[in-house]
Coordinates of C-alpha atoms in Angstrom, one line a residue:
M1 CA 10.9 -14.5 -16.5
K2 CA 13.0 -12.9 -13.8
T3 CA 15.1 -15.0 -11.5
L4 CA 14.0 -15.1 -7.9
Q5 CA 16.9 -12.8 -6.9
Q6 CA 15.9 -10.3 -9.6
A7 CA 12.3 -10.4 -8.4
A8 CA 13.5 -9.9 -4.8
S9 CA 15.6 -6.9 -5.7
Q10 CA 12.7 -5.4 -7.6
A11 CA 10.2 -6.1 -4.8
L12 CA 12.4 -4.6 -2.2
A13 CA 12.5 -1.3 -4.0
M14 CA 8.7 -1.4 -4.2
M15 CA 8.0 -2.1 -0.6
D16 CA 6.0 0.0 1.8
L17 CA 7.6 -1.3 5.0
T18 CA 4.8 -1.2 7.4
S19 CA 3.9 -1.1 11.1
L20 CA 0.3 -0.5 12.0
N21 CA 0.0 -2.2 15.3
A22 CA -2.1 -1.1 18.3
D23 CA 1.0 -1.1 20.6
D24 CA 3.3 0.9 18.2
D25 CA 5.4 3.6 19.8
A26 CA 8.1 6.0 18.6
A27 CA 10.9 3.5 19.4
R28 CA 9.3 0.8 17.3
I29 CA 8.8 3.2 14.4
E30 CA 12.4 4.4 14.7
A31 CA 13.5 0.8 14.5
L32 CA 11.3 0.2 11.5
C33 CA 12.9 3.1 9.7
R34 CA 16.4 1.8 10.5
R35 CA 15.5 -1.4 8.7
T36 CA 15.2 0.6 5.5
A37 CA 19.0 1.0 5.3
T38 CA 19.8 -2.4 3.7
D39 CA 22.8 -3.6 1.8
F40 CA 20.5 -4.0 -1.2
G41 CA 18.9 -0.6 -1.3
S42 CA 15.9 0.9 0.4
P43 CA 12.2 0.3 0.3
A44 CA 10.0 2.9 -1.5
A45 CA 8.3 4.0 1.8
V46 CA 7.5 3.3 5.4
C47 CA 3.8 3.2 6.3
V48 CA 2.9 4.2 9.9
Y49 CA 0.0 5.6 11.9
P50 CA -0.4 9.4 11.6
A51 CA 0.9 9.8 15.2
F52 CA 4.3 8.5 14.2
I53 CA 4.9 10.6 11.0
D54 CA 7.2 12.9 12.9
A55 CA 9.2 10.1 14.4
A56 CA 9.6 8.5 11.0
D57 CA 10.7 11.7 9.5
R58 CA 13.3 12.4 12.2
Q59 CA 14.8 8.9 11.9
L60 CA 14.9 8.8 8.1
R61 CA 16.6 12.2 8.1
E62 CA 19.2 10.9 10.6
L63 CA 19.9 8.0 8.3
G64 CA 20.2 10.3 5.3
L65 CA 17.3 8.5 3.6
R66 CA 14.5 11.0 3.8
D67 CA 14.9 12.0 0.1
R68 CA 14.7 8.3 -0.9
V69 CA 12.2 6.7 1.4
R70 CA 8.7 8.2 1.4
I71 CA 6.4 8.4 4.5
A72 CA 2.9 6.8 4.0
T73 CA 0.2 6.8 6.6
V74 CA -3.5 5.7 6.9
T75 CA -6.8 7.4 7.3
N76 CA -10.4 6.2 7.8
F77 CA -8.5 3.1 9.0
P78 CA -9.4 0.3 9.4
D79 CA -13.1 0.6 9.5
G80 CA -13.9 2.3 6.2
S81 CA -16.5 4.8 7.6
V82 CA -18.8 6.6 5.2
N83 CA -17.9 9.9 6.9
A84 CA -16.2 11.8 4.0
E85 CA -15.7 14.9 6.1
R86 CA -13.9 13.1 8.8
A87 CA -11.7 11.1 6.3
A88 CA -10.8 14.3 4.5
R89 CA -9.9 16.0 7.8
E90 CA -7.7 13.1 8.8
T91 CA -6.1 13.1 5.3
R92 CA -5.4 16.9 5.4
A93 CA -3.9 16.6 8.8
A94 CA -1.6 13.8 7.7
V95 CA -0.3 15.8 4.8
V96 CA 0.3 18.8 7.0
A97 CA 2.2 16.5 9.4
G98 CA 4.5 15.5 6.6
A99 CA 3.0 12.4 5.0
D100 CA 4.0 11.9 1.3
E101 CA 1.3 9.3 0.7
V102 CA -2.1 8.6 2.3
D103 CA -3.7 5.2 2.3
V104 CA -7.4 5.8 2.9
V105 CA -9.9 3.0 3.5
F106 CA -12.8 3.0 1.0
P107 CA -16.3 2.6 2.6
Y108 CA -16.5 -1.0 1.5
K109 CA -19.4 -2.0 3.9
A110 CA -21.5 0.7 2.3
L111 CA -20.8 -0.6 -1.2
I112 CA -21.7 -4.1 -0.1
N113 CA -25.1 -2.7 1.0
G114 CA -25.6 -1.1 -2.4
D115 CA -24.4 2.5 -1.6
T116 CA -22.2 3.7 -4.4
A117 CA -22.4 7.4 -3.6
S118 CA -20.5 7.3 -0.3
G119 CA -17.4 5.8 -1.8
R120 CA -17.3 8.3 -4.6
A121 CA -17.8 11.2 -2.2
L122 CA -15.2 10.0 0.3
V123 CA -12.4 9.4 -2.3
S124 CA -13.1 12.7 -4.0
A125 CA -12.9 14.6 -0.7
C126 CA -9.7 12.8 0.2
R127 CA -8.2 13.4 -3.2
E128 CA -8.7 17.1 -2.7
A129 CA -7.4 17.0 0.9
C130 CA -4.2 15.3 -0.4
G131 CA -3.2 18.2 -2.6
D132 CA 0.0 17.2 -4.4
Q133 CA 0.6 14.1 -2.3
R134 CA -0.3 10.6 -3.4
L135 CA -3.7 9.0 -2.5
K136 CA -3.8 5.2 -2.2
V137 CA -7.3 3.8 -1.8
I138 CA -7.7 0.6 0.2
L139 CA -10.7 -1.3 -1.2
E140 CA -10.6 -4.2 1.3
T141 CA -11.1 -6.8 -1.5
G142 CA -11.3 -9.7 0.9
E143 CA -14.5 -8.3 2.3
L144 CA -16.0 -7.3 -1.0
K145 CA -15.4 -10.9 -2.1
R146 CA -17.4 -11.0 -5.4
P147 CA -15.4 -10.1 -8.5
E148 CA -18.1 -7.7 -9.8
L149 CA -18.1 -5.8 -6.5
I150 CA -14.3 -5.5 -6.4
R151 CA -14.4 -4.2 -10.0
Q152 CA -17.2 -1.8 -9.1
A153 CA -15.2 -0.4 -6.1
A154 CA -12.1 -0.1 -8.3
E155 CA -14.0 1.9 -10.9
I156 CA -15.6 4.2 -8.3
A157 CA -12.2 4.9 -6.8
L158 CA -10.6 5.5 -10.2
D159 CA -13.3 7.9 -11.3
A160 CA -13.0 9.8 -8.0
G161 CA -9.3 10.4 -8.3
A162 CA -7.3 7.6 -6.7
D163 CA -3.6 7.6 -7.5
F164 CA -3.3 3.9 -6.4
L165 CA -5.7 1.0 -5.8
K166 CA -4.7 -1.1 -2.8
T167 CA -6.1 -4.5 -1.9
S168 CA -6.4 -4.5 1.9
T169 CA -5.9 -3.1 5.4
G170 CA -4.2 -6.3 6.6
K171 CA -6.8 -6.3 9.4
V172 CA -9.3 -8.8 8.0
A173 CA -9.3 -12.6 7.3
T174 CA -8.6 -12.4 3.6
N175 CA -6.2 -9.8 2.3
A176 CA -4.3 -9.7 -0.9
T177 CA -5.0 -12.5 -3.4
L178 CA -3.9 -12.9 -7.0
E179 CA -7.5 -13.0 -8.1
A180 CA -8.2 -9.6 -6.6
A181 CA -4.9 -8.2 -7.9
E182 CA -5.9 -9.2 -11.4
I183 CA -9.2 -7.5 -11.1
L184 CA -7.7 -4.2 -9.9
L185 CA -4.8 -4.3 -12.4
T186 CA -7.3 -4.9 -15.2
A187 CA -9.5 -2.0 -14.0
I188 CA -6.5 0.3 -14.0
R189 CA -5.4 -0.8 -17.5
D190 CA -8.9 -0.5 -18.9
S191 CA -9.3 3.0 -17.4
G192 CA -6.4 4.4 -19.3
R193 CA -5.4 6.4 -16.2
D194 CA -1.9 6.7 -14.8
V195 CA -2.8 4.9 -11.6
G196 CA -0.7 2.4 -9.5
F197 CA -1.5 -0.8 -7.6
K198 CA -0.5 -1.9 -4.1
A199 CA -0.8 -5.5 -2.9
A200 CA -1.1 -5.5 0.9
G201 CA -1.7 -8.3 3.4
G202 CA -0.4 -11.8 3.4
I203 CA 2.6 -11.6 1.1
R204 CA 5.5 -12.9 3.1
T205 CA 7.9 -14.8 0.7
S206 CA 10.1 -13.9 -2.3
E207 CA 8.2 -16.5 -4.3
E208 CA 4.9 -14.9 -3.6
A209 CA 6.2 -11.4 -4.5
Q210 CA 7.6 -12.9 -7.7
T211 CA 4.2 -14.2 -8.6
Y212 CA 2.5 -10.8 -8.1
L213 CA 5.2 -9.1 -10.2
A214 CA 4.8 -11.6 -13.0
L215 CA 1.0 -10.9 -13.0
A216 CA 1.5 -7.1 -13.2
E217 CA 4.1 -7.5 -15.9
R218 CA 1.8 -9.7 -18.0
L219 CA -1.1 -7.2 -17.6
M220 CA 0.7 -3.9 -17.6
G221 CA 4.0 -4.4 -19.3
T222 CA 7.6 -4.3 -18.1
A223 CA 8.0 -0.6 -18.2
W224 CA 5.0 0.0 -15.9
L225 CA 6.7 -2.0 -13.1
T226 CA 8.3 0.8 -11.0
P227 CA 7.8 2.0 -7.4
E228 CA 5.7 4.8 -8.9
H229 CA 3.1 2.2 -10.0
F230 CA 3.5 -0.9 -7.9
R231 CA 3.9 -1.4 -4.2
F232 CA 3.9 -4.2 -1.6
G233 CA 2.5 -3.4 1.8
A234 CA 4.2 -5.7 4.3
S235 CA 6.5 -6.0 7.2
G236 CA 7.6 -9.7 7.3
L237 CA 8.4 -9.7 3.5
L238 CA 11.6 -7.6 4.0
D239 CA 13.4 -10.4 5.8
A240 CA 12.5 -12.9 3.1
L241 CA 13.7 -10.6 0.3
L242 CA 17.0 -9.9 2.1
A243 CA 17.5 -13.6 2.7
T244 CA 17.0 -14.3 -1.0
L245 CA 19.3 -11.5 -2.1
S246 CA 22.0 -12.7 0.3
G247 CA 21.6 -16.3 -0.8
K248 CA 20.3 -17.5 2.6
A249 CA 17.2 -19.5 3.5
A250 CA 14.3 -17.4 4.9
T251 CA 11.8 -18.2 7.6
P252 CA 8.8 -16.0 7.0
A253 CA 7.9 -14.0 10.1
G254 CA 5.9 -11.1 11.2
S255 CA 2.5 -9.8 10.3
D256 CA 1.7 -7.4 7.5
Y257 CA 0.4 -4.7 9.9

C-alpha cells in the first residue's frame, strides 16, 4: 500500500481544482488558477463555470501551465434537466469557448421516476456535441441512493458514450461515497470500455483520498490509476494534500464547489 505522502502526490496530479460558486467572478477564478502552480506539481485541471473559461485560459497561459492543466466546465448543472437539446447546446458552446472537458449532469430525477430514455438521449447528444473533448457524466449518486439505480445510471451513461463517470455535483446532501465509487468502478470494469472515474464532493483529507485510490487500485489495477482515468473534484482537498506533502498538519477547509 502507498504511504500517505505517495497517495497525496498521486491525488494532487489527479485533481480537478474546482470553483462552482454562485458568487464566483473572474478574480476568484484567476486566483484558483494561480493555486495550480505548487511546489509539488500541478492538478490535472481546473473546473469552472462556462462564463469563466476565458479567464481561466488567460491565467493558465500567463503561468505557463496551459499545456499541463486542462480546463473543465459544467453543463446541465446542477439540476440535471431532461432537455437534451439544451444540454447539447451548452456543451457545444463550452467546447467552442475553450473547454477541454465538460462535466454534464445526467437527468437523475427522470431515472428515479423510471425514465431511462432521457438519460441515454442526453448523454448521446452531449457526446456528439463534445467532439474530440472529454465528456464526464455526473450521475448524482447521492440522490439515486439505491445501488441498483446507481448501476443502471452508470450503464446508460457508458452505453451512450461517456468518457468518465462522476459521482456528484457537490450541491446535494450526499456526494461521493466509497460505496457509490465501487459501483461505478465496477460498472466501468465490467463494460470493458476505456472510461474514467471522478470522485467529487466531500473528499477533503489526504487520508480520504488515499482510501479512494486504494479502492480504484484494487478494482482496476495499478496501471489504470492515471489522470486520464481517475480524478478528484474538490477545492479544499488541495490544501490538505500540500500539507501532507510538506510534512505539515492540515486543517480541512473549503467546500467542494
